[in-house]
Short mmCIF file of C-alpha atoms in Angstrom, two decimals:
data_model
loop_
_atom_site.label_atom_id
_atom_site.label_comp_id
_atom_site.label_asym_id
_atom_site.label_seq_id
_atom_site.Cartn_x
_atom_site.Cartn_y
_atom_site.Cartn_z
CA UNK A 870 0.00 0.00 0.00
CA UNK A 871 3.04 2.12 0.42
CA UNK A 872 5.33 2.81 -2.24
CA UNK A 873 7.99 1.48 -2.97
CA UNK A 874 6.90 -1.89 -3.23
CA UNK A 875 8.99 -3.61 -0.63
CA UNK A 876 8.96 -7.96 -0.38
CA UNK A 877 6.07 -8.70 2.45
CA UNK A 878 7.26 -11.17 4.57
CA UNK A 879 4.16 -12.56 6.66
CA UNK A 880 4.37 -14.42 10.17
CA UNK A 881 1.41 -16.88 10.57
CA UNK A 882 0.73 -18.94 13.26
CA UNK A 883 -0.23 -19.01 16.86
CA UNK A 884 0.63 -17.55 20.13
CA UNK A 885 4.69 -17.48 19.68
CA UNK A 886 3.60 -15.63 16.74
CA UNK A 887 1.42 -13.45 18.41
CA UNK A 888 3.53 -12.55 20.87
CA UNK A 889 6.52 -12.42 18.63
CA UNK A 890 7.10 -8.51 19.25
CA UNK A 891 7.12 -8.69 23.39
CA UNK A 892 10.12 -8.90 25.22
CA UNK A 893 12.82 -8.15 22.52
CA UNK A 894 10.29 -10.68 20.16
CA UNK A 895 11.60 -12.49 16.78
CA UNK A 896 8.85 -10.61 15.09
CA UNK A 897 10.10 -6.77 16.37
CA UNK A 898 13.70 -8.35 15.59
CA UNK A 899 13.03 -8.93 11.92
CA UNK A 900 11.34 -5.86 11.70
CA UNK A 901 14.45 -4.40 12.61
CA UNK A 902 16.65 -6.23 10.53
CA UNK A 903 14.71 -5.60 7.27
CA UNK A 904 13.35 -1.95 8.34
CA UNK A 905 14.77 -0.32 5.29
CA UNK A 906 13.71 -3.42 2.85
CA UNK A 907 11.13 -5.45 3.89
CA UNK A 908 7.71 -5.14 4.98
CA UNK A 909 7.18 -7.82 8.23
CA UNK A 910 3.16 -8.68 8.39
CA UNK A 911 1.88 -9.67 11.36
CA UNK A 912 -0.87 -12.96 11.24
CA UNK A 913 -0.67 -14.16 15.10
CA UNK A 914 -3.57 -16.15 16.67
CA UNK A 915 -3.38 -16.98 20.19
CA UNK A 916 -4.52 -20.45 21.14
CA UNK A 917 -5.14 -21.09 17.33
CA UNK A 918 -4.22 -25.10 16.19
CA UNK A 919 -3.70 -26.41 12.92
CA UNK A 920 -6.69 -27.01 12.50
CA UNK A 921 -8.50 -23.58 12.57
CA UNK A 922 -5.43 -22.43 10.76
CA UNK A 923 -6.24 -24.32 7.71
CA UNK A 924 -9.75 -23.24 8.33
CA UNK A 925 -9.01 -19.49 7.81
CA UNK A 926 -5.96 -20.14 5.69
CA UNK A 927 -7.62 -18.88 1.85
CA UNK A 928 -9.43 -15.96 3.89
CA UNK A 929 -6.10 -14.95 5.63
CA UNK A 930 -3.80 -15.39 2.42
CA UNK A 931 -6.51 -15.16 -0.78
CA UNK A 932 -5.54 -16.75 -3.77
CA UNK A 933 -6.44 -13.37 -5.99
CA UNK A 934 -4.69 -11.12 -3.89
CA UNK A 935 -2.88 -8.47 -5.75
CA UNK A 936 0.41 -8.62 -3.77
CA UNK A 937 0.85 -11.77 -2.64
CA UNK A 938 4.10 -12.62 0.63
CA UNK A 939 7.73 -13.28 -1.13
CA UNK A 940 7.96 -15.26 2.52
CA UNK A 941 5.66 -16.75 4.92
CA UNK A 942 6.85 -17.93 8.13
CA UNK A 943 4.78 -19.98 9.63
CA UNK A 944 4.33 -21.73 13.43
CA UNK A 945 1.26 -24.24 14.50
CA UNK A 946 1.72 -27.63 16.33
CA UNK A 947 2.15 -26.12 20.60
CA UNK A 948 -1.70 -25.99 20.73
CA UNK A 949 -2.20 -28.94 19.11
CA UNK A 950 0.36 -31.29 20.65
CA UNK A 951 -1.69 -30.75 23.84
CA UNK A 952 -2.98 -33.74 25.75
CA UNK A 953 -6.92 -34.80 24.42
CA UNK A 954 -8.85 -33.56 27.30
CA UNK A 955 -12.75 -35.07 27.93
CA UNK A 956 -14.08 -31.64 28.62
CA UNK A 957 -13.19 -30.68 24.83
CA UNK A 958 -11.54 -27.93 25.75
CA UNK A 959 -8.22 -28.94 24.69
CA UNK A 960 -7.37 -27.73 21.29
CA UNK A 961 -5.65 -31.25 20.87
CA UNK A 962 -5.41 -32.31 17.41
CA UNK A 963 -4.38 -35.87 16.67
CA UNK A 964 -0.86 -36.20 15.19
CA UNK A 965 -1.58 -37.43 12.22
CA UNK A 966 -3.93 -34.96 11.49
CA UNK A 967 -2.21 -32.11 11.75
CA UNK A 968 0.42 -33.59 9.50
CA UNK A 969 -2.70 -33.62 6.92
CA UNK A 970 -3.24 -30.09 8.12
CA UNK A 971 0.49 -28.30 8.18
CA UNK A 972 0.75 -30.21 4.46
CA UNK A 973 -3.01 -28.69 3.00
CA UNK A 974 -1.50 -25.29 4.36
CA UNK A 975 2.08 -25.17 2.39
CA UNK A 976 0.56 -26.19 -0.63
CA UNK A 977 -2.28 -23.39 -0.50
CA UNK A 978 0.93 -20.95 0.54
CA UNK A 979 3.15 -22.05 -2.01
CA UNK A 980 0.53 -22.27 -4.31
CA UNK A 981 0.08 -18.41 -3.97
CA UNK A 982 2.56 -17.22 -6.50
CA UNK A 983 5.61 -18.26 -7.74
CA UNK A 984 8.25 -16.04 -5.66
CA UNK A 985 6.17 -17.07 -2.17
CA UNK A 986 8.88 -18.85 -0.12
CA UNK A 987 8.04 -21.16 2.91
CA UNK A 988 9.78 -21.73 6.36
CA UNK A 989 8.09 -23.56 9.15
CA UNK A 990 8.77 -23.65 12.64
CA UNK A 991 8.27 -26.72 14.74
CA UNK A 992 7.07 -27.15 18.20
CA UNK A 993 9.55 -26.08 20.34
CA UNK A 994 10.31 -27.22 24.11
CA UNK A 995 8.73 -26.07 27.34
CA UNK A 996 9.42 -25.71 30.89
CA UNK A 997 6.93 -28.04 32.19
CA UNK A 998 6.97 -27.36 35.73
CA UNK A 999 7.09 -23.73 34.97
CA UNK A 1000 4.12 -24.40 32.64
CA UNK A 1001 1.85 -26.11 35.37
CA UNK A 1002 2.75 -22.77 37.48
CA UNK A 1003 1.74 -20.52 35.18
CA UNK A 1004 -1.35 -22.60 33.91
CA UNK A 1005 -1.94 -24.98 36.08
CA UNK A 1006 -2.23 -28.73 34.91
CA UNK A 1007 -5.35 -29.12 33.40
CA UNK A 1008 -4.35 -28.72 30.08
CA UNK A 1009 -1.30 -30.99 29.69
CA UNK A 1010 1.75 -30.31 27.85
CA UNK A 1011 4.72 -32.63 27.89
CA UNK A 1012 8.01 -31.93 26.09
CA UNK A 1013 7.23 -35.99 24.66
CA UNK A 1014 4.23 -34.87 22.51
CA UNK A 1015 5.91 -31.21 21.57
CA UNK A 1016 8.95 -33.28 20.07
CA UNK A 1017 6.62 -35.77 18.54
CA UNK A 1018 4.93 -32.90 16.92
CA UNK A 1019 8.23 -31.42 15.86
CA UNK A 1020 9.57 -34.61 14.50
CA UNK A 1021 6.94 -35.38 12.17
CA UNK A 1022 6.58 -31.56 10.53
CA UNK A 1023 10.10 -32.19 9.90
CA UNK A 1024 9.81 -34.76 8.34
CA UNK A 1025 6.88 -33.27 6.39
CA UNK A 1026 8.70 -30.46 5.50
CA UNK A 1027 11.19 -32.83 4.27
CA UNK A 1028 9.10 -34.81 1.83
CA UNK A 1029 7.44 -31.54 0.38
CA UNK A 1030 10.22 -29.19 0.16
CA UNK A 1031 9.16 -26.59 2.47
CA UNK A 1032 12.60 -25.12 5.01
CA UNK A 1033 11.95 -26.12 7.99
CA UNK A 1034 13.73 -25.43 11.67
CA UNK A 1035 14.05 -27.72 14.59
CA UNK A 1036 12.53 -25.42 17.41
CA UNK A 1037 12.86 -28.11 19.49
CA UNK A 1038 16.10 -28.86 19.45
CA UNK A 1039 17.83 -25.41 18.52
CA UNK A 1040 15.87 -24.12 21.93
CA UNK A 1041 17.58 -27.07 23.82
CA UNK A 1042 20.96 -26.40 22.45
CA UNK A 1043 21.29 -23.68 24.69
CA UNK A 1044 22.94 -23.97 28.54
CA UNK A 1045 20.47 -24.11 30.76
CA UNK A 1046 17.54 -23.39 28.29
CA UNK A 1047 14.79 -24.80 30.45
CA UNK A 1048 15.03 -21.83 32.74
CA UNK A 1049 16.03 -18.78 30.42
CA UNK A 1050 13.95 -19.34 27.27
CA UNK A 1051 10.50 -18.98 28.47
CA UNK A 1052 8.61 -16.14 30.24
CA UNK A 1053 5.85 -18.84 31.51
CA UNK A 1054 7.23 -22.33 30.66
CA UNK A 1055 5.91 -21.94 27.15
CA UNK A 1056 5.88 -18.76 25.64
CA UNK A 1057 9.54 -17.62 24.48
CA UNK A 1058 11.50 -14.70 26.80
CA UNK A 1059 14.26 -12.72 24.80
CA UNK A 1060 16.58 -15.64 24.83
CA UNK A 1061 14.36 -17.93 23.38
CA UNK A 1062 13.01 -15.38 20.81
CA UNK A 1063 16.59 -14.55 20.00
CA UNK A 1064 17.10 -18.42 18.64
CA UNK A 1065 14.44 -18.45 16.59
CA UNK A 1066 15.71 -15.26 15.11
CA UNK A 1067 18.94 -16.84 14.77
CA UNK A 1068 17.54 -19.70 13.06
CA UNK A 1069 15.29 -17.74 10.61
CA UNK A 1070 18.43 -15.66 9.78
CA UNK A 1071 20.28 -18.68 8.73
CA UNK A 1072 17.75 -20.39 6.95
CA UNK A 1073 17.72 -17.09 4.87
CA UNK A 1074 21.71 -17.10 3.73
CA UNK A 1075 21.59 -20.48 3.61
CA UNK A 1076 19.15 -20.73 0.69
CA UNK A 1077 20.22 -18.18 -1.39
CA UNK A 1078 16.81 -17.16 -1.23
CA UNK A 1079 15.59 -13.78 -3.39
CA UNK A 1080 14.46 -12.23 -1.13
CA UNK A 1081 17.83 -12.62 1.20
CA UNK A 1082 19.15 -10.28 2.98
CA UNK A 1083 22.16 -9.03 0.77
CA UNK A 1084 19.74 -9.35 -2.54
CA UNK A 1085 19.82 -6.82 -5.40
CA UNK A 1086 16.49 -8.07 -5.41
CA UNK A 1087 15.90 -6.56 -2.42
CA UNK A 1088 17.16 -3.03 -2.01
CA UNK A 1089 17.63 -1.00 0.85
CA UNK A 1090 15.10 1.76 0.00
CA UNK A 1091 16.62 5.50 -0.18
CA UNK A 1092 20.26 4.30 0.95
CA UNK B 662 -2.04 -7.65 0.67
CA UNK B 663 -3.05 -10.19 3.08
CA UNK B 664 -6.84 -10.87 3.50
CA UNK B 665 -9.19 -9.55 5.04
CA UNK B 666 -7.97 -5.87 5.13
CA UNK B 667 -6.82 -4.40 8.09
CA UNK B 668 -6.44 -0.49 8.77
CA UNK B 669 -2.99 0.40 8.31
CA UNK B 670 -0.93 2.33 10.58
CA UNK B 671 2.52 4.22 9.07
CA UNK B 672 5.35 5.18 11.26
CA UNK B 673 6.72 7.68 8.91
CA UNK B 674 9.98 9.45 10.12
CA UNK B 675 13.78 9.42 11.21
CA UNK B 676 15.70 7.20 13.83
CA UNK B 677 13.18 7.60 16.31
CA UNK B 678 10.25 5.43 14.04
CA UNK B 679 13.42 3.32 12.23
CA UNK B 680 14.40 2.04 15.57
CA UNK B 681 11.15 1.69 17.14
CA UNK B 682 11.47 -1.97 17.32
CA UNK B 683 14.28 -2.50 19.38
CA UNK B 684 14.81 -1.87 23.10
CA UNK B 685 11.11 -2.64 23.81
CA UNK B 686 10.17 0.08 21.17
CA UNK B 687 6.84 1.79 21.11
CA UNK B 688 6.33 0.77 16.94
CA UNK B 689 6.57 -2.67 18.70
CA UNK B 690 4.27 -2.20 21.04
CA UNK B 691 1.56 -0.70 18.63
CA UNK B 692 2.06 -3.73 16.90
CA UNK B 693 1.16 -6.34 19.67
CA UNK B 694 -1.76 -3.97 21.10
CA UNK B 695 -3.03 -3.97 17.82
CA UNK B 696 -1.86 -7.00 16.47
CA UNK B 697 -5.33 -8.74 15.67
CA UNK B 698 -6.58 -5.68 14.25
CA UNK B 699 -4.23 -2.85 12.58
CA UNK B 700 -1.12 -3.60 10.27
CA UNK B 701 1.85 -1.28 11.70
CA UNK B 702 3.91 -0.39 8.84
CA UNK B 703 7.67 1.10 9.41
CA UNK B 704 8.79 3.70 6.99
CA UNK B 705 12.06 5.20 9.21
CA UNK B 706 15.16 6.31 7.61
CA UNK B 707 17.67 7.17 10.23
CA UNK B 708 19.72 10.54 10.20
CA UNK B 709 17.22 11.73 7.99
CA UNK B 710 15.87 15.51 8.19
CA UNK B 711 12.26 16.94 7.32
CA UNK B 712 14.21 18.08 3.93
CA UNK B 713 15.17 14.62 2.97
CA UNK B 714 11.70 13.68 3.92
CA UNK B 715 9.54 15.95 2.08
CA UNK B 716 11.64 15.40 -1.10
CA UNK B 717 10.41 11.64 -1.22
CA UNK B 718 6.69 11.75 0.97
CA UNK B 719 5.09 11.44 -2.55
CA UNK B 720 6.84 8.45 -3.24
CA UNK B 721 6.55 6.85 0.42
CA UNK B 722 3.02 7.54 0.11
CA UNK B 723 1.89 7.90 -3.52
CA UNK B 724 -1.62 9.81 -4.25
CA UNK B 725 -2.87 6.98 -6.67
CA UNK B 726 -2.00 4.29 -4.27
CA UNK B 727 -4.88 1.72 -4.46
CA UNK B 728 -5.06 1.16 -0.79
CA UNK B 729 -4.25 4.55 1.63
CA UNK B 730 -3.25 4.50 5.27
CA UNK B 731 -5.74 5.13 7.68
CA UNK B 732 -3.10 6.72 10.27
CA UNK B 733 0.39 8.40 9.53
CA UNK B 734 2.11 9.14 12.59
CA UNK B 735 5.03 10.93 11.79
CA UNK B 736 8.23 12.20 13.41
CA UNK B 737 11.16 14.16 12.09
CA UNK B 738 12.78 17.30 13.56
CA UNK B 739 15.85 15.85 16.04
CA UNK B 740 18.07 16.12 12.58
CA UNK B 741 16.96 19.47 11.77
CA UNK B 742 17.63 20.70 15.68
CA UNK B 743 21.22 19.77 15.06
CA UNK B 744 23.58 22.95 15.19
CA UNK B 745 24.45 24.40 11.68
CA UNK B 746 28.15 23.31 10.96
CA UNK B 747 30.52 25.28 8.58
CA UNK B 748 31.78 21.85 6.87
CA UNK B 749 28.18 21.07 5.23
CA UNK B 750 27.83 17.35 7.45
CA UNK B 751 25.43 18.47 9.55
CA UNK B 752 21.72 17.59 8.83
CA UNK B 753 20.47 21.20 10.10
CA UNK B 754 17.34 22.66 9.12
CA UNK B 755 16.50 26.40 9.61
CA UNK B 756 13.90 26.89 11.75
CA UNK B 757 11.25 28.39 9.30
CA UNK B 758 12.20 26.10 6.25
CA UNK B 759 11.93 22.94 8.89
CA UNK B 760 7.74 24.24 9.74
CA UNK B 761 7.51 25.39 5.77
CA UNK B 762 8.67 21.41 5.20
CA UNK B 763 6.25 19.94 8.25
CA UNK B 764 3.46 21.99 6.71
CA UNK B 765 3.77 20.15 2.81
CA UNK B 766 4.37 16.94 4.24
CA UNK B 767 0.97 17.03 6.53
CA UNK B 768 -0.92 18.48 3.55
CA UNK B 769 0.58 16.01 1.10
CA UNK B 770 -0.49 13.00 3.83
CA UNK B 771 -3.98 14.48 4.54
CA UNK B 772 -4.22 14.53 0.91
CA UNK B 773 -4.25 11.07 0.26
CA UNK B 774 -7.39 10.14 1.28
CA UNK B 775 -10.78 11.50 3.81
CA UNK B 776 -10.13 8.15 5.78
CA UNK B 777 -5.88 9.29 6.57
CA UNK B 778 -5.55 10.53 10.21
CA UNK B 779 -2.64 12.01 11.07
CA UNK B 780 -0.20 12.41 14.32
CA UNK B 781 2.65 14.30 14.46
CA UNK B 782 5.66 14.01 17.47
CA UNK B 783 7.72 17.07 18.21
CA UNK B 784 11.23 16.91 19.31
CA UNK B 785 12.01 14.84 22.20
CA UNK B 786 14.50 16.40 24.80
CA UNK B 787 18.04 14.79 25.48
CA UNK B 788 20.56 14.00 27.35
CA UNK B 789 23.07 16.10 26.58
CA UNK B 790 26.31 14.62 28.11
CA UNK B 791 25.25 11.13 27.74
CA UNK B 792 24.77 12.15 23.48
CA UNK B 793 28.37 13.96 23.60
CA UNK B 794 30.01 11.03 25.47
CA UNK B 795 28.54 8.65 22.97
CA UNK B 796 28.50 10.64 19.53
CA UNK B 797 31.32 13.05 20.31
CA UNK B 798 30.62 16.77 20.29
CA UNK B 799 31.70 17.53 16.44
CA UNK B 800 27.61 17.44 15.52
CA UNK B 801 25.87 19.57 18.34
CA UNK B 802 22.10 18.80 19.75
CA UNK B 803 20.83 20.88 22.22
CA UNK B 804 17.70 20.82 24.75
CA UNK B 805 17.87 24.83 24.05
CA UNK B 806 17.46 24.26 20.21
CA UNK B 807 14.58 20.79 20.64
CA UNK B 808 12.45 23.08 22.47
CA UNK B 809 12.40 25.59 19.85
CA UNK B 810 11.62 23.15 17.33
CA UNK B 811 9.42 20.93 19.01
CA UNK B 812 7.37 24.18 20.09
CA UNK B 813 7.36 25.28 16.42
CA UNK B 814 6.07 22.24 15.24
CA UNK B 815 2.91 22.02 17.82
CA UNK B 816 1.60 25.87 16.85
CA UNK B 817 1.97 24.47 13.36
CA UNK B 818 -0.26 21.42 14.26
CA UNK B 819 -2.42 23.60 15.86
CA UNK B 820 -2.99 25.82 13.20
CA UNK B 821 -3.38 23.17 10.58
CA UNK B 822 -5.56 21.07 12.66
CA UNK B 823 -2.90 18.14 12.98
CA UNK B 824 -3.33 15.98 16.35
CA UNK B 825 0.22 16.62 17.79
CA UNK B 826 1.93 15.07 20.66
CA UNK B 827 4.75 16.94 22.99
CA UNK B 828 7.55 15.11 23.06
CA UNK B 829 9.46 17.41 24.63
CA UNK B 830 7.57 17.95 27.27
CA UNK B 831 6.19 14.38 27.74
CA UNK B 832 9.20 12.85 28.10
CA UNK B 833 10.71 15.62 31.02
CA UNK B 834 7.60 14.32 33.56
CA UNK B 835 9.00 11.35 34.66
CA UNK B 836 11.18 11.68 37.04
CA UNK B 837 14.94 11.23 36.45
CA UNK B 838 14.04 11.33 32.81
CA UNK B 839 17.46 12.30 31.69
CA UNK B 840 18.79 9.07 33.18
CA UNK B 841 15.95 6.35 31.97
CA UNK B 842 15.01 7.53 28.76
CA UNK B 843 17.92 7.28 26.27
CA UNK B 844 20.14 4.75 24.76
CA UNK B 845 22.97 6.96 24.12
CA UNK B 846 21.26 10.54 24.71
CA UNK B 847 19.13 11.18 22.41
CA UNK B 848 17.62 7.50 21.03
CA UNK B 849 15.13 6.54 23.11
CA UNK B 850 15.10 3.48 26.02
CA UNK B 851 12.57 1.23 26.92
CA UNK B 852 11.25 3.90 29.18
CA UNK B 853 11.31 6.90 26.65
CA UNK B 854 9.41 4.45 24.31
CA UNK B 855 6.64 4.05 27.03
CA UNK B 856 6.06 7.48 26.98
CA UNK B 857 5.82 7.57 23.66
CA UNK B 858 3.12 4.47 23.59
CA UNK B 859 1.21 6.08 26.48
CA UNK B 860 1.05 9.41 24.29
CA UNK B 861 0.01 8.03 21.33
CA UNK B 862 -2.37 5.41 22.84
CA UNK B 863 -4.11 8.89 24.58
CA UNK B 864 -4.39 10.73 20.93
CA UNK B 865 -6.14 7.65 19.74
CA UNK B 866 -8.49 7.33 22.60
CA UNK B 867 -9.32 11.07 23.07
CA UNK B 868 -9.80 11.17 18.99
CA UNK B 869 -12.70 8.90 19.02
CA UNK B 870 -11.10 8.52 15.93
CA UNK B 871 -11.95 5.49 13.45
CA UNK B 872 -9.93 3.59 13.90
CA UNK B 873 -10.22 3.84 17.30
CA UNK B 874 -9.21 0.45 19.86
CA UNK B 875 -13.11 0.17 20.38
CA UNK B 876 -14.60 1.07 17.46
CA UNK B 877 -17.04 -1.14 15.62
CA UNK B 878 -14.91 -0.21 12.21
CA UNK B 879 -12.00 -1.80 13.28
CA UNK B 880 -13.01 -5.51 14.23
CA UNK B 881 -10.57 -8.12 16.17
CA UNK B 882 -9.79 -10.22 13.04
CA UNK B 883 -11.50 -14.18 13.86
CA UNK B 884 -12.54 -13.18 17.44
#
C-alpha cells in the first residue's frame, strides 16, 4: 500500500507468533533487521491449532490477492500437541492430522505465486513445571508430545520441500535453556526469541533465497 | 495484501520510528496492542531531516495508491535541531524552512485520502552529556534548540488542525528522565518508548477517531 513496493514477509501462526514482538520478540527483531527493505506482516492467533489455521488459511492469504508474501513464516503444532482432554476444551489435534493439516497449508501458501517462499517452525520445548505454574495442569503439555509434533513436521517439511527449523532442538541447544527461554514455561523470553531469530536468519543465507538479505532483489530503500 | 484488510498504521519518520522496534520500542508495542486488528507499517530512515523527507513523501506515500493509510504518525525534527556546521555534514534545518517542510508533508499526507488521520511528534529532549560522550561533540544537539523546534512544530499542528503530541515535554515528567530515557542521549530506552506508547495510545483514545481500539470499524480479526 506504500510505495515502494517492498517484499512482504508474513508471520502466521499461533501464540509465539502473536507474541513475537514482546520482550525483545523475533517478530520486532526482523522488523528491525529488514526496516529499510522489507515489509514484516503480522498474522498471530493466540490459542489457534492447525486445525483452525487451515480453516481461515484462503481468507487470511486469498488466492487473488494483488500482492501476494515473497515469505511466509509460519508456526502451528504447541496448541495442538496438547494432551486430548474429555471436557473438549483442549485444542488437541491428533498427530496425524495435523500432518494432513500443516501439508493442505504449504501447498495453499506455495501455491500463492511463484516467488512465495516457505519456512516452518516446529514445536519447540517447554518448561513443564514452569508451565503447570503458570497454567496450572489441566491442560497438559509434555516436552514428549511437543517433540513428537516437531519430528513429524520435519519430516513433512522434508518430503514436500518446504525449510523447515528444529525449534525443538535449537531451543535445547542452549545452557540451561529450560530456565532462560521462556517467560511462563511456554511462551519464548528474549533468549528464546533470540534463537528463533537466529535460526530464521540462517535459513535465509543459507538458501540463497531472493528475497535474502544481501539481494539486489531486495534493495535497501533511499540508501 | 493479506486478507481480510486491516487499517494500516505508518510510522513515517527518522531514527526515532526506524528504531522503534528495538529496546522494547513503542512501533513494537503498537504492533502487539493492535496486532489482531491494525497492520503497523515502518517507513524510518535514520539521520534523515524533514528536507530529505519531504523530497520523497510522494513516493513513500503515492496519491494513486490503491489502498491509503488510515493513520500516519510521523516524526522528524531531532536532525533538523542539530547545530548548523561550517563543513556542510550536519543535517540542520533552519527553523522556518523545517515548519515550511512539516506543513507540505501534513498536507501532502492528509491529501491522500478522507479516511488518513494524522499524528505528528515534536522533538524529544536529550541528554546532553550522555549524546556527547557517545557521539562526540563535532555534531551539536541541544535541549535549548529541541524546544524551539518541538514548540514550532505544535503551533503548526495547531494551526493546521494536525493531532500533535509533545515530546518534549512528555518525556521531562518522569522523574529522572534524563537518566531512563535514552540509549545513548538522544535515542530513546525502553522507558522513553513508554512514553511515547502512552502518548500516542491517549491521541487515539481522546480522537474517538476510526480507527479507534473500540470502534465497531475496526473488528478483532477471527474473534
Amino acid at each position: 500500500m506504500v510505495g515502494p513496493l517492498r517484499p512482504k514477509f508474513v508471520l502466521f501462526g499461533s501464540s509465539i507468533v502473536q507474541l513475537s514482538y514482546t520482550n525483545g520478540g523475533w517478530g520486532a527483531y526482523l522488523t528491525t533487521v529488514y526496516s529499510r527493505q522489507a515489509d514484516i506482516v503480522l498474522r498471530g492467533y493466540s490459542g489457534w491449532n492447525s486445525k483452525r489455521a487451515l480453516a481461515i488459511v484462503d481468507q487470511v492469504f486469498p488466492q487473488d490477492a494483488v500482492v501476494q508474501p515473497d515469505l511466509v513464516i509460519t508456526y502451528f503444532g504447541g496448541n495442538d500437541a496438547m494432551e486430548y482432554n474429555p471436557s473438549g476444551t483442549s485444542p488437541h489435534v491428533p498427530l496425524e492430522e495435523y500432518i494432513e493439516n500443516m501439508r493442505k497449508i504449504a501447498l495453499h501458501l506455495k501455491g500463492l505465486s511463484d516467488k512465495t517462499r516457505l519456512i516452518f517452525l516446529s514445536c519447540p520445548p517447554l518448561n513443564e513445571e514452569q508451565y503447570i505454574s503458570a497454567h496450572g495442569n489441566e491442560m497438559i503439555r509434555t516436552n514428549e508430545a511437543s517433540e513428537r509434533y516437531s519430528e513429524a513436521l520435519l519430516k513433512l517439511c522434508k518430503e514436500i520441500g518446504v525449510k523447515a527449523i528444529d525449534l525443538f532442538n535449537s531451543i535445547r541447544r542452549k545452557d540451561n535453556w529450560e530456565n532462560i527461554s521462556f517467560t511462563d514455561g511456554i511462551h519464548l523470553s528474549a533468549e528464546g526469541s533470540s534463537v528463533v531469530a537466529e535460526e530464521i536468519e540462517k535459513v535465509l543465507k543459507q538458501a540463497e533465497w531472493e528475497p535474502s538479505l544481501n539481494s539486489d532483489s531486495m534493495p535497501t530503500e533511499f540508501p
